[in-house]
PDB file of C-alpha atoms in Angstrom:
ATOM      1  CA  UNK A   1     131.768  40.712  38.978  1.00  0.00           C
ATOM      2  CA  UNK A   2     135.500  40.457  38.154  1.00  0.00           C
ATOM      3  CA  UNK A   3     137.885  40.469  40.800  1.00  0.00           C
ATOM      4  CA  UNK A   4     140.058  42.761  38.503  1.00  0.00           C
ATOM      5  CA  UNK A   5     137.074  45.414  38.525  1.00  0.00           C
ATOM      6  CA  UNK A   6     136.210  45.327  41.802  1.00  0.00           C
ATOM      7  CA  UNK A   7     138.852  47.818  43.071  1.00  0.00           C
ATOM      8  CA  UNK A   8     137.494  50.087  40.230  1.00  0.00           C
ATOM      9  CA  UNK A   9     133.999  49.739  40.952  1.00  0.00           C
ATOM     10  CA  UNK A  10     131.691  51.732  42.873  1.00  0.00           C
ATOM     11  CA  UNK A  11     129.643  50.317  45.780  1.00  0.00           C
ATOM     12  CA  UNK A  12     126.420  50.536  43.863  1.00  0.00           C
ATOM     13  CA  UNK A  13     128.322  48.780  41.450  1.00  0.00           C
ATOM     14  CA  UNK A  14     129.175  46.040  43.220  1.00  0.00           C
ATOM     15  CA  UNK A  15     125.479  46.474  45.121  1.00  0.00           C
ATOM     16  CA  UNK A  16     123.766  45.979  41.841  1.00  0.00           C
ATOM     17  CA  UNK A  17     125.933  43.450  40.036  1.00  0.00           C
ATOM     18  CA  UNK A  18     124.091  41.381  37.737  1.00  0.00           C
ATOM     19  CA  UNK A  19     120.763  42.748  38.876  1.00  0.00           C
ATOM     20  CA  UNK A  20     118.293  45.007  36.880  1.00  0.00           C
ATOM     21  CA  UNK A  21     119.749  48.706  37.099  1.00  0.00           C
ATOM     22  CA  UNK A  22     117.179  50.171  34.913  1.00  0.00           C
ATOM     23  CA  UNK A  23     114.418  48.970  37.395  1.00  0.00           C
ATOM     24  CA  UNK A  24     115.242  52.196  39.183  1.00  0.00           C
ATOM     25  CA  UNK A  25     116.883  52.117  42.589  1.00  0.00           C
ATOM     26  CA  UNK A  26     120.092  52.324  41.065  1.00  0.00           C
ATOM     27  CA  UNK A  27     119.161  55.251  39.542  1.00  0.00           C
ATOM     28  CA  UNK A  28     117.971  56.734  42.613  1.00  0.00           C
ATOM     29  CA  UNK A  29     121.000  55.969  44.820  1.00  0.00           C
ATOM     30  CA  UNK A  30     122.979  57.304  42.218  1.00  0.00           C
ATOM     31  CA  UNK A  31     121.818  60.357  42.206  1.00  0.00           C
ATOM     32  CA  UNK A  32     121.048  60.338  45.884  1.00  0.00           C
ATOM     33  CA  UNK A  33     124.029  63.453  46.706  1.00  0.00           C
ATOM     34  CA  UNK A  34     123.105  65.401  43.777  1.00  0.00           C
ATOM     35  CA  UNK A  35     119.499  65.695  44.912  1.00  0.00           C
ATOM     36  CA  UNK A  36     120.803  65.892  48.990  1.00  0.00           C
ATOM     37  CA  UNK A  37     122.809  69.153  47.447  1.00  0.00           C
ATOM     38  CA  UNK A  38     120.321  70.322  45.791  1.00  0.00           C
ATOM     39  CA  UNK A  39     117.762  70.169  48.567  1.00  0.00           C
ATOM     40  CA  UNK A  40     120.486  71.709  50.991  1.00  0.00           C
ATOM     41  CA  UNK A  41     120.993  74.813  48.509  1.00  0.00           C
ATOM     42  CA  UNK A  42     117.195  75.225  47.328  1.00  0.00           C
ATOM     43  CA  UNK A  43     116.237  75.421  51.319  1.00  0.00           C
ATOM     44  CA  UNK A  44     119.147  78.073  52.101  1.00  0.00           C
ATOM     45  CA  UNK A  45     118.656  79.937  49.347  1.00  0.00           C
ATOM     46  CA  UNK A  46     114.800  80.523  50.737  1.00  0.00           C
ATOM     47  CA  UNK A  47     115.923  80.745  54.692  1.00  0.00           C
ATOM     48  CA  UNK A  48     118.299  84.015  52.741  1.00  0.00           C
ATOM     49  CA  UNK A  49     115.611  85.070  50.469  1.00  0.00           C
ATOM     50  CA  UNK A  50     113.075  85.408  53.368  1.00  0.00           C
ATOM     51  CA  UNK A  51     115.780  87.012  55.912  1.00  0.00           C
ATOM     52  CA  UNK A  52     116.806  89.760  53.323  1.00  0.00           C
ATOM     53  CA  UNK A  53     112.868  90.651  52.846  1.00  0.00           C
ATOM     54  CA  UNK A  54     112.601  90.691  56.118  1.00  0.00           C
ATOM     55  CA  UNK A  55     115.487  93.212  56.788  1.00  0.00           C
ATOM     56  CA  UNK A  56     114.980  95.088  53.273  1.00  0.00           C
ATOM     57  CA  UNK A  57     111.311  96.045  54.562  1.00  0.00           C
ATOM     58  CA  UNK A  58     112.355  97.078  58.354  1.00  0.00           C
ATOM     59  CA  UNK A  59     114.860  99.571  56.604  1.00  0.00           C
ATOM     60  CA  UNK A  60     111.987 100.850  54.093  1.00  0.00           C
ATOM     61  CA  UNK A  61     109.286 100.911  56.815  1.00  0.00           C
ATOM     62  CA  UNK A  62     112.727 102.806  59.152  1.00  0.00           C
ATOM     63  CA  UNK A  63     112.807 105.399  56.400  1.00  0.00           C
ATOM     64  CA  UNK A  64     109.208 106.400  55.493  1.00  0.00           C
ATOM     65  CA  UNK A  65     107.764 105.911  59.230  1.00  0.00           C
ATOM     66  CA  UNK A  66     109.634 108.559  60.864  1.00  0.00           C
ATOM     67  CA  UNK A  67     108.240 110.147  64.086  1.00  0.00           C
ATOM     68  CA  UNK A  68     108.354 113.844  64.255  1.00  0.00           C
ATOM     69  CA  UNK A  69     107.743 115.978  66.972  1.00  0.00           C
ATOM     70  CA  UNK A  70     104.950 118.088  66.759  1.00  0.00           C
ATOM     71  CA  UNK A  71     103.687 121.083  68.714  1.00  0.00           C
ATOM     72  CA  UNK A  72     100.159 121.594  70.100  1.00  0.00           C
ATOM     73  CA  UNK A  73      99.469 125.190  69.830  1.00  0.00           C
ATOM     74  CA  UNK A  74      96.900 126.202  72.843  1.00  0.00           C
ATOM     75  CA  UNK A  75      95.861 129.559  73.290  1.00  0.00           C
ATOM     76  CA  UNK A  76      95.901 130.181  77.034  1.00  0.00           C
ATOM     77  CA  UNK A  77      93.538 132.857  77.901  1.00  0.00           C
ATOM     78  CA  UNK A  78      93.963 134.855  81.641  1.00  0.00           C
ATOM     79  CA  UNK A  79      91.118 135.523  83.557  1.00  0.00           C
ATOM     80  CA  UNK A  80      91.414 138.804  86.011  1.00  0.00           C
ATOM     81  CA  UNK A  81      91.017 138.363  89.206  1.00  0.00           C
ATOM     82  CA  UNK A  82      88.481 141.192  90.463  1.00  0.00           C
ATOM     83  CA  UNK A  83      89.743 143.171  93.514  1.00  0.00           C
ATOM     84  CA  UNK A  84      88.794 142.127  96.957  1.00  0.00           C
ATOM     85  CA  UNK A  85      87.196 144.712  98.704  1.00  0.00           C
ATOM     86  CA  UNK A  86      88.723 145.716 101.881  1.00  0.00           C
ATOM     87  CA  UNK A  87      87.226 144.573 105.087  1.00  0.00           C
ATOM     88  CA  UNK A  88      85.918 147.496 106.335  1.00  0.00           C
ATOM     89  CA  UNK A  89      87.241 148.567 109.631  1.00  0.00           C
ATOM     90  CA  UNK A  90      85.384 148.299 112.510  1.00  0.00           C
ATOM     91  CA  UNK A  91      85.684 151.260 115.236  1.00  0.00           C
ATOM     92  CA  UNK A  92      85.919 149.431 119.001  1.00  0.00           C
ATOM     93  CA  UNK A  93      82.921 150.082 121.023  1.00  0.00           C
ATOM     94  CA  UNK A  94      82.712 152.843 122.848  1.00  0.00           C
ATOM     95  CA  UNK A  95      84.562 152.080 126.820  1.00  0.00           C
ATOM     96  CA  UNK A  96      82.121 152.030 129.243  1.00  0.00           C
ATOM     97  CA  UNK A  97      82.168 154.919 131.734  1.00  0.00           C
ATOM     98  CA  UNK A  98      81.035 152.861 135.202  1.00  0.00           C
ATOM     99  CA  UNK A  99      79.140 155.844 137.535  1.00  0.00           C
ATOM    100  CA  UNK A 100      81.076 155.780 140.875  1.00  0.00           C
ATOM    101  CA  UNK A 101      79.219 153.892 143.430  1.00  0.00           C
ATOM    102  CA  UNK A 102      77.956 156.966 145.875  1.00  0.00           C
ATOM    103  CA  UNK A 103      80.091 157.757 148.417  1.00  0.00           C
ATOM    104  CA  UNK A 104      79.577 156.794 151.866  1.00  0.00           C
ATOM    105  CA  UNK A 105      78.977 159.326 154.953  1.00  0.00           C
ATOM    106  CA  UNK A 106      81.992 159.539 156.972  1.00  0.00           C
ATOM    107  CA  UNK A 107      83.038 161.526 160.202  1.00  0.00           C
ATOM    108  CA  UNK A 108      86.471 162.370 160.862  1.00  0.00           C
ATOM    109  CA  UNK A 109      88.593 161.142 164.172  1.00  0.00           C
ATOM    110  CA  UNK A 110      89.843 163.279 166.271  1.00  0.00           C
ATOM    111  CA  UNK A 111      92.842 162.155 167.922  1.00  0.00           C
ATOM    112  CA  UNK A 112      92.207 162.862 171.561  1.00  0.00           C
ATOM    113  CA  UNK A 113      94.503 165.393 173.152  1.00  0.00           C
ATOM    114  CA  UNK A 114      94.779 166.113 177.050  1.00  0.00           C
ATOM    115  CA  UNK A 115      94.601 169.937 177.905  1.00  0.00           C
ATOM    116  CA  UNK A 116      93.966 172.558 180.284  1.00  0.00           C
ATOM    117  CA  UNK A 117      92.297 174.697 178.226  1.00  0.00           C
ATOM    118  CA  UNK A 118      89.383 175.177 176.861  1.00  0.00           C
ATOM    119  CA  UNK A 119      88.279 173.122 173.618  1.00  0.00           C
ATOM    120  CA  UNK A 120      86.541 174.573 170.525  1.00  0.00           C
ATOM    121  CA  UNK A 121      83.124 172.961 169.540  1.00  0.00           C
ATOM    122  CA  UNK A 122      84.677 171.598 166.526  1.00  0.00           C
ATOM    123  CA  UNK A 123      87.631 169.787 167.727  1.00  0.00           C
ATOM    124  CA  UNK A 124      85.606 167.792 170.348  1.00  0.00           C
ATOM    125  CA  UNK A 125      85.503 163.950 169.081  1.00  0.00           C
ATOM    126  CA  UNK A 126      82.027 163.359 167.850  1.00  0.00           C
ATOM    127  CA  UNK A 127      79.793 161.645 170.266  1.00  0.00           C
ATOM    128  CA  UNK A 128      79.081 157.852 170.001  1.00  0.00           C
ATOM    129  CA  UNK A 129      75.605 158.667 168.679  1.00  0.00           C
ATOM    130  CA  UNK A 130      76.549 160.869 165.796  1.00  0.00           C
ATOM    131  CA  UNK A 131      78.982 157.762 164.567  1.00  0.00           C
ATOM    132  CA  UNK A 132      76.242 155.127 164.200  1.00  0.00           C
ATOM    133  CA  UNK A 133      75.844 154.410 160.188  1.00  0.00           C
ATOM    134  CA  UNK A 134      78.493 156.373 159.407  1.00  0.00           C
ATOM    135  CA  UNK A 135      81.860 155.699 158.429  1.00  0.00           C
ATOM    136  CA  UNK A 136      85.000 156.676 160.153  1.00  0.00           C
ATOM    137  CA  UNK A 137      87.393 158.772 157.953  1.00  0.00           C
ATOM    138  CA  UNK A 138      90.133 161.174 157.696  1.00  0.00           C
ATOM    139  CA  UNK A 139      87.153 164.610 157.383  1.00  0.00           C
ATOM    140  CA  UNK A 140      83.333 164.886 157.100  1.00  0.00           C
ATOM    141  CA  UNK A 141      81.643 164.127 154.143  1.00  0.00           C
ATOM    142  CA  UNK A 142      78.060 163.338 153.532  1.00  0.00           C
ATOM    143  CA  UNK A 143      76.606 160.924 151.996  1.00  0.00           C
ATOM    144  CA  UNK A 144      74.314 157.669 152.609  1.00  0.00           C
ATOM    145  CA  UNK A 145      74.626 156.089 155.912  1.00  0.00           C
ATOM    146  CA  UNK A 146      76.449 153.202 156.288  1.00  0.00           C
ATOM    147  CA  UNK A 147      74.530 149.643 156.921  1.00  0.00           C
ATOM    148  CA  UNK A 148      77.358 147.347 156.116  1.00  0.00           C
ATOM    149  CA  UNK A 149      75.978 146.736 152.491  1.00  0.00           C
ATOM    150  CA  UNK A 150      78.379 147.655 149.520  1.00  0.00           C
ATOM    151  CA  UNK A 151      77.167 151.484 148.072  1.00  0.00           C
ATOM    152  CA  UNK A 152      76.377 149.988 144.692  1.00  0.00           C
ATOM    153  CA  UNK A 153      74.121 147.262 145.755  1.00  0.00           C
ATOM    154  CA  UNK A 154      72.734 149.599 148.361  1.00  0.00           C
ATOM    155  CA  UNK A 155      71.581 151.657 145.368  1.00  0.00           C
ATOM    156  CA  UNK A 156      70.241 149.228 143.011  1.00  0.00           C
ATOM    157  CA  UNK A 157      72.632 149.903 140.253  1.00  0.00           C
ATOM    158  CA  UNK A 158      72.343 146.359 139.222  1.00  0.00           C
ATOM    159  CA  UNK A 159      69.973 144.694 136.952  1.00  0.00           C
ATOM    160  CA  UNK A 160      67.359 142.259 137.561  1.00  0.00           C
ATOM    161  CA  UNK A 161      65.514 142.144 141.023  1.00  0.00           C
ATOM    162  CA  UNK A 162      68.083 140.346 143.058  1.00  0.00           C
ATOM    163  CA  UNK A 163      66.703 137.240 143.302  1.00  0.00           C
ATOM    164  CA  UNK A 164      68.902 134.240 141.440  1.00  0.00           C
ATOM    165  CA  UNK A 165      66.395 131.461 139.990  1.00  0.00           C
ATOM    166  CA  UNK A 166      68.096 128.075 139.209  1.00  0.00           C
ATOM    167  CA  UNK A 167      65.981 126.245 136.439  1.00  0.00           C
ATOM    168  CA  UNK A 168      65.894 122.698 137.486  1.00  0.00           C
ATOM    169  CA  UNK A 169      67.756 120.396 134.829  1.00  0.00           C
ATOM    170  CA  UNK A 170      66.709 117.055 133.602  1.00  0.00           C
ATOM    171  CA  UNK A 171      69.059 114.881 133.710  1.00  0.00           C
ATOM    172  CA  UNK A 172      67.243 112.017 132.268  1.00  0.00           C
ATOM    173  CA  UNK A 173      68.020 113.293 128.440  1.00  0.00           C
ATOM    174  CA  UNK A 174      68.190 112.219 125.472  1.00  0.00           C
ATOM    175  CA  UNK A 175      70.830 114.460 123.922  1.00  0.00           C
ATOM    176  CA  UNK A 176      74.657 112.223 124.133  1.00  0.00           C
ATOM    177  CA  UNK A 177      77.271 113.854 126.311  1.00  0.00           C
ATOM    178  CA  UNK A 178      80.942 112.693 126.030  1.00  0.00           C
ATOM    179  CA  UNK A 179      81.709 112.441 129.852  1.00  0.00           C
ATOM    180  CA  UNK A 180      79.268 111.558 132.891  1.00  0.00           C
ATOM    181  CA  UNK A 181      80.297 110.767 136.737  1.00  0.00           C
ATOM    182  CA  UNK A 182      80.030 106.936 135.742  1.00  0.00           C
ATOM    183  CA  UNK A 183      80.686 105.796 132.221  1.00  0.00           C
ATOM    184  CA  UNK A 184      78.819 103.075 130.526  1.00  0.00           C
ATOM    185  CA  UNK A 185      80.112  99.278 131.032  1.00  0.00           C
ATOM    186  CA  UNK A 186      80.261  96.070 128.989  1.00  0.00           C
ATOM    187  CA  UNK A 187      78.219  93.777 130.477  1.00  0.00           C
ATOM    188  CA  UNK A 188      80.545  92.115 132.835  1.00  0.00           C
ATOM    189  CA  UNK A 189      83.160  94.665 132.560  1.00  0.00           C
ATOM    190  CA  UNK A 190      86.449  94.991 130.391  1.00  0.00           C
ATOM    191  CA  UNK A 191      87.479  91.651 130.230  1.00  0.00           C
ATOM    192  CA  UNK A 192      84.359  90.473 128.962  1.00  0.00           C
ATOM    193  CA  UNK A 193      84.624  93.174 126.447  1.00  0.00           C
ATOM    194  CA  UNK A 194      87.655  91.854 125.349  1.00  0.00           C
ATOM    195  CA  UNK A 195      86.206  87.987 125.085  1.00  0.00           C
ATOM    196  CA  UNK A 196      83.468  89.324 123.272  1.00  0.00           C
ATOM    197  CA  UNK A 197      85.353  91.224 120.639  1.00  0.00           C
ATOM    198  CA  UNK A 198      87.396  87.763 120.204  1.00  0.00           C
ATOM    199  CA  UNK A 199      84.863  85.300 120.070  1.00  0.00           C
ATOM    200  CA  UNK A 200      82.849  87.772 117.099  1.00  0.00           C
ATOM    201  CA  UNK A 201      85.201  89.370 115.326  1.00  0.00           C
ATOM    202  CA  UNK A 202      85.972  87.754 111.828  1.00  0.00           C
ATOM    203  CA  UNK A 203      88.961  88.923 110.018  1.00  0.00           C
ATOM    204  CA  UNK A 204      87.416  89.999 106.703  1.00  0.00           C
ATOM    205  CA  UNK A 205      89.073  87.728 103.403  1.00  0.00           C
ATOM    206  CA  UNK A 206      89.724  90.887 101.548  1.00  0.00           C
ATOM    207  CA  UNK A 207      92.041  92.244 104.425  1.00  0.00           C
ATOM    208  CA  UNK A 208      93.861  89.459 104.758  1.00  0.00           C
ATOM    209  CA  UNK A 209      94.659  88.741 100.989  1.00  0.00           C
ATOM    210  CA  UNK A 210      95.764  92.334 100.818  1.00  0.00           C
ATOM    211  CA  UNK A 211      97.646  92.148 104.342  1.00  0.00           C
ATOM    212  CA  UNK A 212      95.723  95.295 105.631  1.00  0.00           C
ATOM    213  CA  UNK A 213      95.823  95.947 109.565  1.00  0.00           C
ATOM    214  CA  UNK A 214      95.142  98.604 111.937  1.00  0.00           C
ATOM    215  CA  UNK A 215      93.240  99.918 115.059  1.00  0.00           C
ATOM    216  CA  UNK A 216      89.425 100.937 113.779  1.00  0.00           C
ATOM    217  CA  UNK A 217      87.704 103.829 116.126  1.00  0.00           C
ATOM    218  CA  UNK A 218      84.036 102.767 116.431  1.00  0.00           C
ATOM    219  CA  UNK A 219      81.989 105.478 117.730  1.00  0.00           C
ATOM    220  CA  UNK A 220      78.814 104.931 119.519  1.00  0.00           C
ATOM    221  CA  UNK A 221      75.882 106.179 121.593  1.00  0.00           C
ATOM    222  CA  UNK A 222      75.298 104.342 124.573  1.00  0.00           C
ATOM    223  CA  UNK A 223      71.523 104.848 125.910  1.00  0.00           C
ATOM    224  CA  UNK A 224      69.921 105.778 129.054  1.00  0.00           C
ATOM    225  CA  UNK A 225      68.218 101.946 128.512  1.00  0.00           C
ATOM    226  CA  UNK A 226      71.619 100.387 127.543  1.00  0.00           C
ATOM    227  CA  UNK A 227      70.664  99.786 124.064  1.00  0.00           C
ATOM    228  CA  UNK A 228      73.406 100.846 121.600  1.00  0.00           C
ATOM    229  CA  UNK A 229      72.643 103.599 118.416  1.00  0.00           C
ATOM    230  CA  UNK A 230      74.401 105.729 116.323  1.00  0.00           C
ATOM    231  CA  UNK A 231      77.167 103.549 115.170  1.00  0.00           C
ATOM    232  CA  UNK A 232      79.709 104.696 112.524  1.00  0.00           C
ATOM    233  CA  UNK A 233      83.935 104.732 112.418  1.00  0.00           C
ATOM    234  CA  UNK A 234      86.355 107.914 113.165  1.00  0.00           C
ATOM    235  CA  UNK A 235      89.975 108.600 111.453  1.00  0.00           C
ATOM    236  CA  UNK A 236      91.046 107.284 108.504  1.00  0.00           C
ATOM    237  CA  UNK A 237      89.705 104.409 106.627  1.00  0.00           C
ATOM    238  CA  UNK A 238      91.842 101.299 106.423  1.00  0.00           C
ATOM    239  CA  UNK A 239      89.401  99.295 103.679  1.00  0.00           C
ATOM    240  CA  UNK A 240      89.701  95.946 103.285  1.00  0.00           C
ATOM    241  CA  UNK A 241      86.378  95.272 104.555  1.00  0.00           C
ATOM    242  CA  UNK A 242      87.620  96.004 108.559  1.00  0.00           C
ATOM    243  CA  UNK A 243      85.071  99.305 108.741  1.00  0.00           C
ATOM    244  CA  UNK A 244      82.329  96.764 107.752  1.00  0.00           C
ATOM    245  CA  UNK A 245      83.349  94.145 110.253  1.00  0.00           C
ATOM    246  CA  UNK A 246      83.870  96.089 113.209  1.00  0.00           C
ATOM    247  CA  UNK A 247      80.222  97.928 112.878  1.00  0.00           C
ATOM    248  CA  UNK A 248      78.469  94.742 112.307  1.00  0.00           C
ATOM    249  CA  UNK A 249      80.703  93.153 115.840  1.00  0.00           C
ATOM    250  CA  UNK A 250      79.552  96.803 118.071  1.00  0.00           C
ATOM    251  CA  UNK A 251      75.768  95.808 116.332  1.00  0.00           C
ATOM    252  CA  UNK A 252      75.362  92.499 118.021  1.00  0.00           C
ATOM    253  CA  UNK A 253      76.258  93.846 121.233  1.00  0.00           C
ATOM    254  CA  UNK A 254      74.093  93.247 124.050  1.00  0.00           C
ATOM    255  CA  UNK A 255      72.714  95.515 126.418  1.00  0.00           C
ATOM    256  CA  UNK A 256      75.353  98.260 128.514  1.00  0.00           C
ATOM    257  CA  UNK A 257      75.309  99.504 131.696  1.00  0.00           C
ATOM    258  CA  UNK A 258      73.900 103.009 130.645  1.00  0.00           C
ATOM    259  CA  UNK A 259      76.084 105.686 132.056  1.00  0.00           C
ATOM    260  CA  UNK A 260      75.170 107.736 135.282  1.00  0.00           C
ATOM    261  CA  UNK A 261      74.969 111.755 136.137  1.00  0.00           C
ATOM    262  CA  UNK A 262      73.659 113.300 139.045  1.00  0.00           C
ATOM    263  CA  UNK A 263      72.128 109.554 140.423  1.00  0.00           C
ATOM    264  CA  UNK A 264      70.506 109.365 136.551  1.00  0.00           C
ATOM    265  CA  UNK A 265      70.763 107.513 133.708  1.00  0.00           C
ATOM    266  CA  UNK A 266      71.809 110.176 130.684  1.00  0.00           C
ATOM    267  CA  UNK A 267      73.032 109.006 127.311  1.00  0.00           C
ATOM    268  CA  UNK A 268      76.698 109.056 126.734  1.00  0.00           C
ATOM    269  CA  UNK A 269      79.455 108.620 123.750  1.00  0.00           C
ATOM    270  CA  UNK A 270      81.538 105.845 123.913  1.00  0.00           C
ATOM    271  CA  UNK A 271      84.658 105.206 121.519  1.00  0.00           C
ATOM    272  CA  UNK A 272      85.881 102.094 121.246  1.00  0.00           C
ATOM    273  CA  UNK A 273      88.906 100.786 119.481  1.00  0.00           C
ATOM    274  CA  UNK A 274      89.578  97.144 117.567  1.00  0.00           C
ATOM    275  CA  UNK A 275      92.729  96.316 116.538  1.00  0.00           C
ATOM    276  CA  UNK A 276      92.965  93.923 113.331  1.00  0.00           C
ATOM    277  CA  UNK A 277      96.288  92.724 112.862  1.00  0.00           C
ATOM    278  CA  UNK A 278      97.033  90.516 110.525  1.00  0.00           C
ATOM    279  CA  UNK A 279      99.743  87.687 110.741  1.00  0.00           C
ATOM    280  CA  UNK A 280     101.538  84.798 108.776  1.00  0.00           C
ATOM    281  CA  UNK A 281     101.044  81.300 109.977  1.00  0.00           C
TER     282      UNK A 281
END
């Protein structure tokens, strides 16, 4: 190319100086911008086309969807309560009128009095004879002699023929009681209890992911042969599984020492608390 056109020329000019132009890369880097442009405002003109559907049909939808409140009519009908009858009122029994126990012969005392004169018949002290089973009192008065037993029993106003029978009692029962002389015992006492319930007990998986802890009241019937029965839990249930595991830890128990009453072996209840507590390590 001429030096005198170079300043004039383009750099695809220059690029494609004396080569074949109509071969088609000049053509192409020619119009290289144009197309770049046209690209650039074909791909906006979408991205806006596409945003202003989007917000033209969120206004529509706004405009036709609109949530009105409505009212739910419910006919509420009253029942009547019926009258409660009155309690009728119940007179008090009748007080009992106890008879008076029958009165006991007496004989007056006469204060002795030193005289002169002569006495009367009547003011002489009675003679010891006339006070045996008799009462001394302020006048006479009959009535039944005096043996040292109270009037009423004297009389038979009691019931039943005065003799008390005591039914013998077995003590050897099956029936539970809650307290006895001498309580049922772990085998080996408390402390062995307490190694027991630690060497069996298994904190249950389902406790422990939930964190759930407590004290669990096992209830249980120790009997007259040791063996234990009637096992189940008291208070509120803590879940988790610990209900489960501290029945199935007072089930593999072995034999108690079966409580004592009156030098007998009776059944007895026995409560028993397990703590679960649960901690992070």
């Amino acid at each position: 190319m001429d030096s005198t056109k170079i300043l004039k020329a383009s750099f695809l000019d220059i690029l494609f100086d004396e080569r074949n132009k109509a071969y088609g890369a000049y053509e192409l880097r020619s119009h290289y911008n144009r197309r770049v442009r046209n690209a650039v405002i074909g791909t906006s003109s979408i991205v806006l086309l596409l945003i202003g559907g989007y917000v033209l049909n969120n206004r529509l939808m706004a405009a036709t969807d609109v949530k009105r409140p409505f009212e739910v009519k419910k006919e509420i009908t009253l029942t009547e309560i019926p009258d409660i009858p009155e309690k009728p009122v119940i007179p008090p029994p009748p007080a009992v009128q106890n008879t008076p126990p029958p009165q006991v012969a007496t004989k007056a005392f006469v204060d002795p009095i030193i005289t002169t004169d002569d006495v009367l018949e009547t003011e002489k002290p009675p003679k010891q004879s006339d006070l045996e089973h008799v009462a001394i009192g302020t006048k006479n008065i009959d009535g039944i002699e005096d043996n040292g037993i109270p009037a009423e029993l004297a009389q038979g106003t009691g019931t039943g023929s005065g003799v008390i029978t005591v039914e013998k009692g077995n003590a050897e029962t099956d029936v539970p009681v809650s307290f006895v002389e001498i309580m049922p015992e772990f085998p080996g006492g408390e402390e062995a209890l307490m190694k027991y319930l630690k060497r069996t007990t298994r904190y249950p998986q389902m406790a422990m992911d939930n964190e759930i802890q407590g004290i669990v009241y096992v209830q249980f019937v120790v009997n007259r042969d040791g063996s234990i029965s009637d096992i189940k839990t008291l208070g509120a249930q803590k879940g988790g599984g610990l209900e489960e595991e501290a029945m199935r830890v007072v089930k593999g128990m072995p034999k108690w020492k079966p409580g004592r009453q009156n030098g007998k072996n009776v059944s007895v209840y026995f409560n028993l608390p397990i703590n679960f507590k649960f901690t992070n390590q």
